[in-house]
């Protein structure tokens, strides 16, 4: 047995070394390279290997929804392969910045990947993977549902801190204006409801300077009855165009290259805005048509509630009847109603909530105030008949040992028709039907 364990560890060490010193698998992500190495070493057929591979898909299938900005602390134990998934809904035009800090900083690796959902929710498309600094910067090109997955390598204990924020991908087109002077928004009715506003209006003093929101090229400078004096800017590396309208004066010419922050015109009220206060009509046009420009330029608050939970990778129980929630917020969808004393495994902490997983694999969030450690038993009871002591609250799972009748057991937590207890230094489950 010792030889088998030694051989398993040796293969993992060689695999880790090969993956960190050379890219032997081409352009695949670090996790995919590592998975290929497990297969080549034959570790996919081991119990731990099979579970590690299944966790990759479970992270996607069981991903929990969170709001941006988001902050979480979490821990992956070494003895059981685990993963985590987080579901995000950023807005088109935002730049998503995902940062993961791993402890310890050297040694075990944590694979961080960002996926975009497709028609098949369980088969999303991998769009980005974290580099060696464990940071992902992703400019959202539509309004997708994204899934962030975290998974450590085999037999690795990893503690991590996760931060997710969303920044505007473009500069605000009016210098020093934070968006407070946006007075007309995307979709507002125009001309008695015959059309809708295809942009936003930013109000300021007459002839206020207007700047290039991104590096790029001026593709057109002209004038028309609706927009008055206008400028079209094609940002470098983007698949959309920026539209500036109602200018009093244009300070650039067609095919001129500009840098972010360059003054390109002065605010006015030309075109159909001649009877309104001076303002900039700012629009963004993609191949599919106009899109809401506000998320591209609006700075949103990034303040998050400090992480208050300190229990990680810990078995605990509920202190009262409480709802298991799909997000760490009061206004959330209830996944399940839990009874007092229900066993939960704490996997992470976010704000005033713990991210937990139930013995049956159901995951969700619970408020810190509804959870306590298993320091003291709920009560004690004696077995009225011999019972099997199992590793899970399931009649089909592996049996640790058989416990004789009349044995006194301390009930630490409950789940369905089972009780969680400790016998001879081992943690496990007994059917509650065998108790007096």
Coordinates of C-alpha atoms in Angstrom, one line a residue:
X1 CA 0.0 0.0 0.0
X2 CA 2.9 2.4 0.9
X3 CA 4.4 1.7 -2.5
X4 CA 1.2 2.6 -4.3
X5 CA 0.8 5.8 -2.3
X6 CA 4.5 6.7 -2.9
X7 CA 4.1 6.0 -6.6
X8 CA 1.0 8.1 -6.8
X9 CA 2.8 11.1 -5.2
X10 CA 5.8 10.6 -7.4
X11 CA 3.7 10.8 -10.5
X12 CA 2.0 14.0 -9.3
X13 CA 5.4 15.6 -8.5
X14 CA 6.7 14.7 -12.0
X15 CA 3.5 16.0 -13.5
X16 CA 3.7 19.3 -11.6
X17 CA 7.3 19.8 -12.6
X18 CA 6.7 19.2 -16.3
X19 CA 3.7 21.5 -16.4
X20 CA 5.5 24.4 -14.8
X21 CA 8.8 24.2 -16.7
X22 CA 7.5 23.7 -20.3
X23 CA 4.3 24.1 -22.3
X24 CA 4.3 20.5 -23.6
X25 CA 0.6 20.6 -24.5
X26 CA 0.5 23.6 -26.8
X27 CA -1.9 26.5 -26.3
X28 CA -4.3 24.8 -23.8
X29 CA -5.1 26.4 -20.5
X30 CA -3.0 25.3 -17.4
X31 CA -5.8 23.2 -16.1
X32 CA -6.2 21.4 -19.5
X33 CA -2.5 20.8 -19.6
X34 CA -2.6 19.4 -16.1
X35 CA -5.6 17.2 -17.0
X36 CA -3.7 15.9 -20.0
X37 CA -0.8 15.0 -17.8
X38 CA -3.0 13.1 -15.4
X39 CA -4.4 11.1 -18.3
X40 CA -0.9 10.3 -19.7
X41 CA 0.2 9.2 -16.3
X42 CA -2.9 6.9 -16.0
X43 CA -4.1 8.8 -12.9
X44 CA -7.5 9.4 -14.4
X45 CA -8.5 5.8 -13.6
X46 CA -7.7 6.2 -9.9
X47 CA -10.4 7.0 -7.4
X48 CA -9.0 10.5 -6.7
X49 CA -8.3 11.1 -10.4
X50 CA -11.9 10.3 -11.4
X51 CA -13.3 12.6 -8.8
X52 CA -10.9 15.4 -9.8
X53 CA -12.2 15.2 -13.4
X54 CA -15.8 15.1 -12.3
X55 CA -15.3 18.2 -10.2
X56 CA -14.4 20.2 -13.3
X57 CA -17.9 19.7 -14.6
X58 CA -19.6 20.0 -11.2
X59 CA -18.1 23.5 -10.8
X60 CA -20.0 24.6 -13.9
X61 CA -23.3 22.7 -13.1
X62 CA -23.5 23.9 -9.5
X63 CA -22.2 27.5 -10.0
X64 CA -23.8 30.0 -7.6
X65 CA -24.9 33.4 -8.7
X66 CA -23.3 36.5 -7.2
X67 CA -23.5 40.2 -7.8
X68 CA -20.6 42.4 -9.0
X69 CA -18.5 43.7 -7.1
X70 CA -17.9 40.5 -5.2
X71 CA -15.3 39.3 -2.6
X72 CA -14.8 35.8 -1.2
X73 CA -12.4 33.9 0.9
X74 CA -12.3 30.1 0.5
X75 CA -10.3 27.0 1.2
X76 CA -9.8 23.7 -0.7
X77 CA -8.7 20.7 1.5
X78 CA -6.1 18.3 0.2
X79 CA -7.9 15.1 1.1
X80 CA -11.0 15.4 -1.1
X81 CA -11.0 16.8 -4.7
X82 CA -13.2 19.9 -4.8
X83 CA -14.0 22.8 -7.1
X84 CA -16.1 26.0 -7.0
X85 CA -18.2 27.8 -9.6
X86 CA -19.5 31.4 -9.6
X87 CA -22.1 32.7 -12.0
X88 CA -21.8 36.3 -13.2
X89 CA -23.9 38.7 -15.3
X90 CA -21.7 41.7 -16.2
X91 CA -23.0 44.3 -18.7
X92 CA -21.7 44.7 -22.3
X93 CA -18.9 47.3 -22.4
X94 CA -17.6 46.6 -18.9
X95 CA -14.2 45.3 -18.2
X96 CA -14.3 42.4 -15.7
X97 CA -11.3 42.3 -13.4
X98 CA -10.9 39.0 -11.5
X99 CA -8.1 38.7 -9.0
X100 CA -7.2 35.6 -7.0
X101 CA -4.6 35.6 -4.2
X102 CA -3.5 32.1 -3.2
X103 CA -1.9 31.0 0.1
X104 CA 0.7 29.7 0.2
X105 CA 2.0 31.8 -2.7
X106 CA 4.4 29.0 -3.8
X107 CA 3.7 25.4 -4.2
X108 CA 0.2 24.2 -4.9
X109 CA -1.6 25.7 -7.9
X110 CA -5.2 26.9 -8.3
X111 CA -6.6 26.8 -11.8
X112 CA -8.9 29.8 -12.6
X113 CA -11.0 29.8 -15.8
X114 CA -13.7 32.0 -17.2
X115 CA -16.5 30.5 -19.3
X116 CA -19.3 31.9 -21.4
X117 CA -22.6 30.0 -21.4
X118 CA -24.1 28.7 -24.6
X119 CA -27.4 27.1 -25.6
X120 CA -26.3 24.1 -23.6
X121 CA -25.9 25.4 -20.0
X122 CA -23.7 22.5 -19.0
X123 CA -21.3 22.9 -22.0
X124 CA -20.1 26.5 -21.8
X125 CA -17.2 27.9 -23.9
X126 CA -13.9 28.6 -22.3
X127 CA -12.9 32.2 -23.0
X128 CA -10.1 33.0 -20.7
X129 CA -7.8 31.4 -18.1
X130 CA -5.7 33.1 -15.4
X131 CA -2.1 33.7 -16.1
X132 CA 0.7 33.0 -13.5
X133 CA -0.4 36.1 -11.6
X134 CA -4.0 34.6 -11.2
X135 CA -5.6 37.7 -12.8
X136 CA -8.2 37.8 -15.6
X137 CA -9.2 41.0 -17.4
X138 CA -12.1 40.5 -19.8
X139 CA -13.9 43.1 -21.8
X140 CA -17.5 42.0 -22.1
X141 CA -18.6 42.0 -25.7
X142 CA -22.3 41.2 -25.2
X143 CA -24.6 40.6 -22.2
X144 CA -23.6 37.0 -21.4
X145 CA -23.9 34.8 -18.4
X146 CA -20.3 34.0 -17.4
X147 CA -19.1 31.2 -15.1
X148 CA -15.9 31.5 -13.1
X149 CA -14.4 28.2 -12.0
X150 CA -11.7 27.5 -9.4
X151 CA -10.0 24.1 -9.0
X152 CA -6.7 23.1 -7.3
X153 CA -4.4 20.4 -8.4
X154 CA -4.8 17.0 -6.9
X155 CA -3.8 16.5 -3.2
X156 CA -3.3 20.3 -2.8
X157 CA -4.5 22.3 0.1
X158 CA -5.2 25.9 -1.1
X159 CA -6.5 28.9 0.7
X160 CA -7.6 31.8 -1.6
X161 CA -9.0 35.3 -1.6
X162 CA -11.2 36.2 -4.7
X163 CA -12.1 39.7 -5.9
X164 CA -14.3 40.5 -8.8
X165 CA -14.9 44.1 -10.0
X166 CA -16.3 45.7 -13.2
X167 CA -14.8 48.8 -14.6
X168 CA -15.8 50.9 -17.7
X169 CA -13.8 49.8 -20.7
X170 CA -13.8 53.4 -22.2
X171 CA -12.9 56.8 -20.8
X172 CA -15.8 59.2 -20.1
X173 CA -16.1 61.4 -23.2
X174 CA -16.4 64.6 -21.1
X175 CA -13.3 65.3 -19.0
X176 CA -13.9 65.5 -15.3
X177 CA -17.5 64.3 -15.7
X178 CA -18.4 61.2 -13.6
X179 CA -21.7 60.7 -15.3
X180 CA -23.8 62.9 -13.0
X181 CA -24.8 65.1 -15.9
X182 CA -26.2 62.3 -18.0
X183 CA -29.8 63.6 -18.5
X184 CA -31.2 61.3 -21.2
X185 CA -30.7 57.6 -21.3
X186 CA -30.7 54.7 -23.7
X187 CA -34.2 53.7 -24.9
X188 CA -35.9 57.0 -23.9
X189 CA -38.8 57.8 -26.2
X190 CA -38.3 60.4 -29.0
X191 CA -40.6 62.1 -31.4
X192 CA -43.7 61.2 -29.5
X193 CA -42.7 57.6 -29.2
X194 CA -42.1 57.0 -32.9
X195 CA -38.4 56.1 -32.1
X196 CA -36.2 55.4 -29.2
X197 CA -33.0 57.1 -28.1
X198 CA -30.0 55.2 -29.4
X199 CA -27.5 56.7 -26.9
X200 CA -27.1 58.9 -23.9
X201 CA -27.0 62.7 -23.6
X202 CA -24.3 64.3 -21.4
X203 CA -25.1 67.9 -20.4
X204 CA -22.4 70.5 -19.6
X205 CA -21.4 74.1 -20.5
X206 CA -21.4 75.3 -24.1
X207 CA -18.1 74.5 -25.8
X208 CA -16.9 72.1 -23.1
X209 CA -14.1 70.0 -24.5
X210 CA -14.9 66.4 -25.6
X211 CA -12.3 63.7 -25.6
X212 CA -11.5 60.5 -27.4
X213 CA -12.8 57.7 -25.2
X214 CA -10.2 55.3 -26.6
X215 CA -7.2 55.1 -28.9
X216 CA -8.3 54.8 -32.5
X217 CA -9.0 56.5 -35.8
X218 CA -11.4 59.2 -36.7
X219 CA -13.4 57.6 -39.6
X220 CA -15.8 60.5 -40.4
X221 CA -16.3 64.1 -39.6
X222 CA -19.5 65.6 -41.0
X223 CA -22.9 67.2 -40.4
X224 CA -26.5 66.1 -40.7
X225 CA -29.9 67.4 -39.8
X226 CA -30.4 65.0 -36.8
X227 CA -27.0 65.0 -35.1
X228 CA -25.7 68.4 -36.4
X229 CA -21.9 68.4 -36.3
X230 CA -20.8 64.8 -35.7
X231 CA -17.6 62.7 -35.3
X232 CA -17.2 59.0 -35.8
X233 CA -14.3 57.3 -34.0
X234 CA -13.2 53.7 -34.6
X235 CA -11.4 52.4 -31.4
X236 CA -8.3 50.3 -32.0
X237 CA -9.0 46.6 -31.7
X238 CA -12.7 47.0 -31.1
X239 CA -15.6 45.8 -33.3
X240 CA -17.8 48.9 -32.7
X241 CA -17.7 52.7 -33.5
X242 CA -18.2 55.7 -31.2
X243 CA -20.6 58.5 -32.3
X244 CA -20.3 62.1 -31.0
X245 CA -23.2 64.4 -32.0
X246 CA -24.5 68.0 -31.5
X247 CA -21.0 69.4 -31.4
X248 CA -20.4 73.1 -31.7
X249 CA -17.0 72.5 -33.3
X250 CA -15.0 69.6 -34.6
X251 CA -11.3 69.7 -33.9
X252 CA -10.2 66.6 -35.9
X253 CA -10.4 65.4 -39.5
X254 CA -11.2 62.1 -41.2
X255 CA -8.5 59.3 -41.0
X256 CA -6.7 61.1 -38.2
X257 CA -5.3 58.9 -35.4
X258 CA -6.1 59.9 -31.9
X259 CA -5.2 58.7 -28.4
X260 CA -7.5 58.3 -25.4
X261 CA -7.9 61.7 -23.8
X262 CA -7.2 63.8 -26.9
X263 CA -9.6 66.7 -27.4
X264 CA -11.6 66.0 -30.6
X265 CA -14.4 68.6 -30.4
X266 CA -16.4 71.1 -28.4
X267 CA -19.9 70.5 -26.9
X268 CA -22.8 72.3 -28.6
X269 CA -26.5 72.0 -29.6
X270 CA -26.4 71.7 -33.4
X271 CA -28.8 69.6 -35.4
X272 CA -32.2 68.8 -33.8
X273 CA -30.8 69.9 -30.4
X274 CA -30.8 73.6 -31.3
X275 CA -33.6 74.3 -28.9
X276 CA -32.1 72.3 -26.0
X277 CA -29.2 73.1 -23.6
X278 CA -25.8 72.2 -24.9
X279 CA -25.0 68.5 -24.6
X280 CA -23.2 65.6 -26.2
X281 CA -25.2 62.8 -27.7
X282 CA -22.9 59.8 -27.3
X283 CA -23.6 56.5 -29.1
X284 CA -22.0 53.2 -29.7
X285 CA -22.8 51.1 -32.8
X286 CA -21.9 47.5 -33.3
X287 CA -22.4 45.2 -36.4
X288 CA -25.8 44.3 -34.8
X289 CA -26.8 48.0 -34.3
X290 CA -26.8 50.5 -31.5
X291 CA -26.1 49.4 -27.9
X292 CA -26.4 51.1 -24.5
X293 CA -23.2 53.1 -24.1
X294 CA -23.6 53.8 -20.4
X295 CA -21.8 50.6 -19.1
X296 CA -18.9 51.4 -21.4
X297 CA -18.1 54.7 -19.7
X298 CA -19.9 54.7 -16.3
X299 CA -17.8 54.2 -13.2
X300 CA -19.8 52.0 -10.8
X301 CA -19.3 51.7 -7.0
X302 CA -16.8 48.9 -6.2
X303 CA -17.3 48.8 -2.5
X304 CA -18.0 45.4 -1.1
X305 CA -18.9 44.3 2.4
X306 CA -15.9 43.0 4.3
X307 CA -15.7 39.2 4.6
X308 CA -16.7 38.5 8.1
X309 CA -16.7 34.7 8.2
X310 CA -13.6 33.1 9.6
X311 CA -14.6 29.4 9.5
X312 CA -13.4 27.7 6.3
X313 CA -13.3 23.9 5.4
X314 CA -15.2 23.3 8.6
X315 CA -18.2 21.1 9.4
X316 CA -20.9 23.1 11.2
X317 CA -24.7 23.1 11.8
X318 CA -27.6 25.5 11.5
X319 CA -28.8 27.1 14.8
X320 CA -32.4 27.7 13.6
X321 CA -34.8 27.1 10.8
X322 CA -33.2 29.0 7.8
X323 CA -33.3 29.2 4.1
X324 CA -30.4 28.1 1.9
X325 CA -30.0 30.9 -0.6
X326 CA -28.7 31.1 -4.2
X327 CA -26.9 34.4 -3.6
X328 CA -25.2 36.0 -0.6
X329 CA -28.0 38.6 -0.2
X330 CA -31.3 38.9 1.6
X331 CA -33.3 39.2 -1.6
X332 CA -32.4 35.8 -3.0
X333 CA -34.1 32.6 -4.3
X334 CA -34.5 29.9 -1.7
X335 CA -32.8 26.6 -2.7
X336 CA -34.0 24.6 0.4
X337 CA -35.4 25.1 3.8
X338 CA -33.1 23.8 6.5
X339 CA -34.1 22.6 10.0
X340 CA -32.2 23.5 13.1
X341 CA -29.1 21.3 13.6
X342 CA -28.7 20.5 9.9
X343 CA -25.1 19.6 9.0
X344 CA -23.3 21.8 6.5
X345 CA -19.7 22.0 5.2
X346 CA -18.4 25.6 5.0
X347 CA -16.4 26.2 1.9
X348 CA -16.1 29.9 1.7
X349 CA -17.2 33.3 3.1
X350 CA -18.6 36.4 1.4
X351 CA -19.7 39.4 3.4
X352 CA -22.1 38.3 6.2
X353 CA -22.7 34.9 4.6
X354 CA -21.0 31.5 4.4
X355 CA -20.9 29.5 1.1
X356 CA -21.8 26.0 2.2
X357 CA -22.4 22.6 0.7
X358 CA -24.8 20.0 2.0
X359 CA -24.0 16.2 2.3
X360 CA -26.0 15.6 -0.9
X361 CA -24.0 18.1 -2.9
X362 CA -26.5 21.0 -2.8
X363 CA -24.6 24.3 -2.4
X364 CA -25.8 27.7 -1.4
X365 CA -25.3 30.6 1.0
X366 CA -26.3 30.9 4.7
X367 CA -26.1 34.0 7.0
X368 CA -23.3 33.8 9.6
X369 CA -25.9 34.3 12.3
X370 CA -27.5 30.9 11.5
X371 CA -24.4 28.8 11.8
X372 CA -22.4 27.4 14.7
X373 CA -19.5 25.0 15.1
X374 CA -19.8 21.4 16.3
X375 CA -18.1 22.1 19.6
X376 CA -20.9 20.7 21.7
X377 CA -23.4 17.9 20.9
X378 CA -27.0 18.7 20.4
X379 CA -27.8 15.8 22.7
X380 CA -26.8 12.2 23.5
X381 CA -28.7 9.0 22.7
X382 CA -28.2 5.3 22.9
X383 CA -28.4 2.8 20.0
X384 CA -31.3 0.5 20.4
X385 CA -29.9 -1.9 17.8
X386 CA -26.6 -2.5 16.1
X387 CA -26.0 0.1 13.3
X388 CA -23.6 0.7 10.5
X389 CA -21.3 3.8 10.9
X390 CA -20.8 5.2 7.4
X391 CA -18.8 8.0 5.8
X392 CA -21.9 9.6 4.2
X393 CA -25.6 9.9 5.2
X394 CA -26.5 7.3 2.6
X395 CA -27.3 3.5 2.9
X396 CA -25.2 2.8 -0.2
X397 CA -22.0 4.4 1.0
X398 CA -18.9 2.8 2.5
X399 CA -19.2 1.4 6.0
X400 CA -16.5 2.5 8.6
X401 CA -17.6 -0.1 11.1
X402 CA -20.5 -1.7 12.8
X403 CA -21.6 -0.1 16.1
X404 CA -23.2 -2.3 18.9
X405 CA -26.5 -1.6 20.4
X406 CA -26.7 0.3 23.7
X407 CA -23.7 2.4 22.6
X408 CA -24.0 6.0 23.7
X409 CA -23.5 8.5 20.8
X410 CA -23.2 12.2 20.8
X411 CA -25.4 13.8 18.2
X412 CA -23.4 16.7 16.6
X413 CA -25.7 17.4 13.6
X414 CA -28.5 16.1 11.5
X415 CA -29.3 15.4 7.8
X416 CA -32.4 13.7 6.5
X417 CA -32.7 10.5 8.5
X418 CA -29.1 10.4 9.7
X419 CA -27.1 11.9 12.6
X420 CA -23.5 13.1 12.4
X421 CA -21.3 11.9 15.3
X422 CA -17.7 11.0 16.3
X423 CA -16.9 7.5 17.4
X424 CA -13.4 6.4 18.4
X425 CA -11.9 9.6 16.9
X426 CA -13.6 9.1 13.5
X427 CA -16.4 11.3 12.1
X428 CA -19.3 9.6 10.3
X429 CA -23.0 9.0 10.1
X430 CA -25.6 6.7 11.8
X431 CA -29.2 6.1 10.8
X432 CA -31.5 8.0 13.3
X433 CA -33.8 4.9 13.1
X434 CA -31.3 3.0 15.3
X435 CA -31.5 5.6 18.2
X436 CA -33.6 5.4 21.3

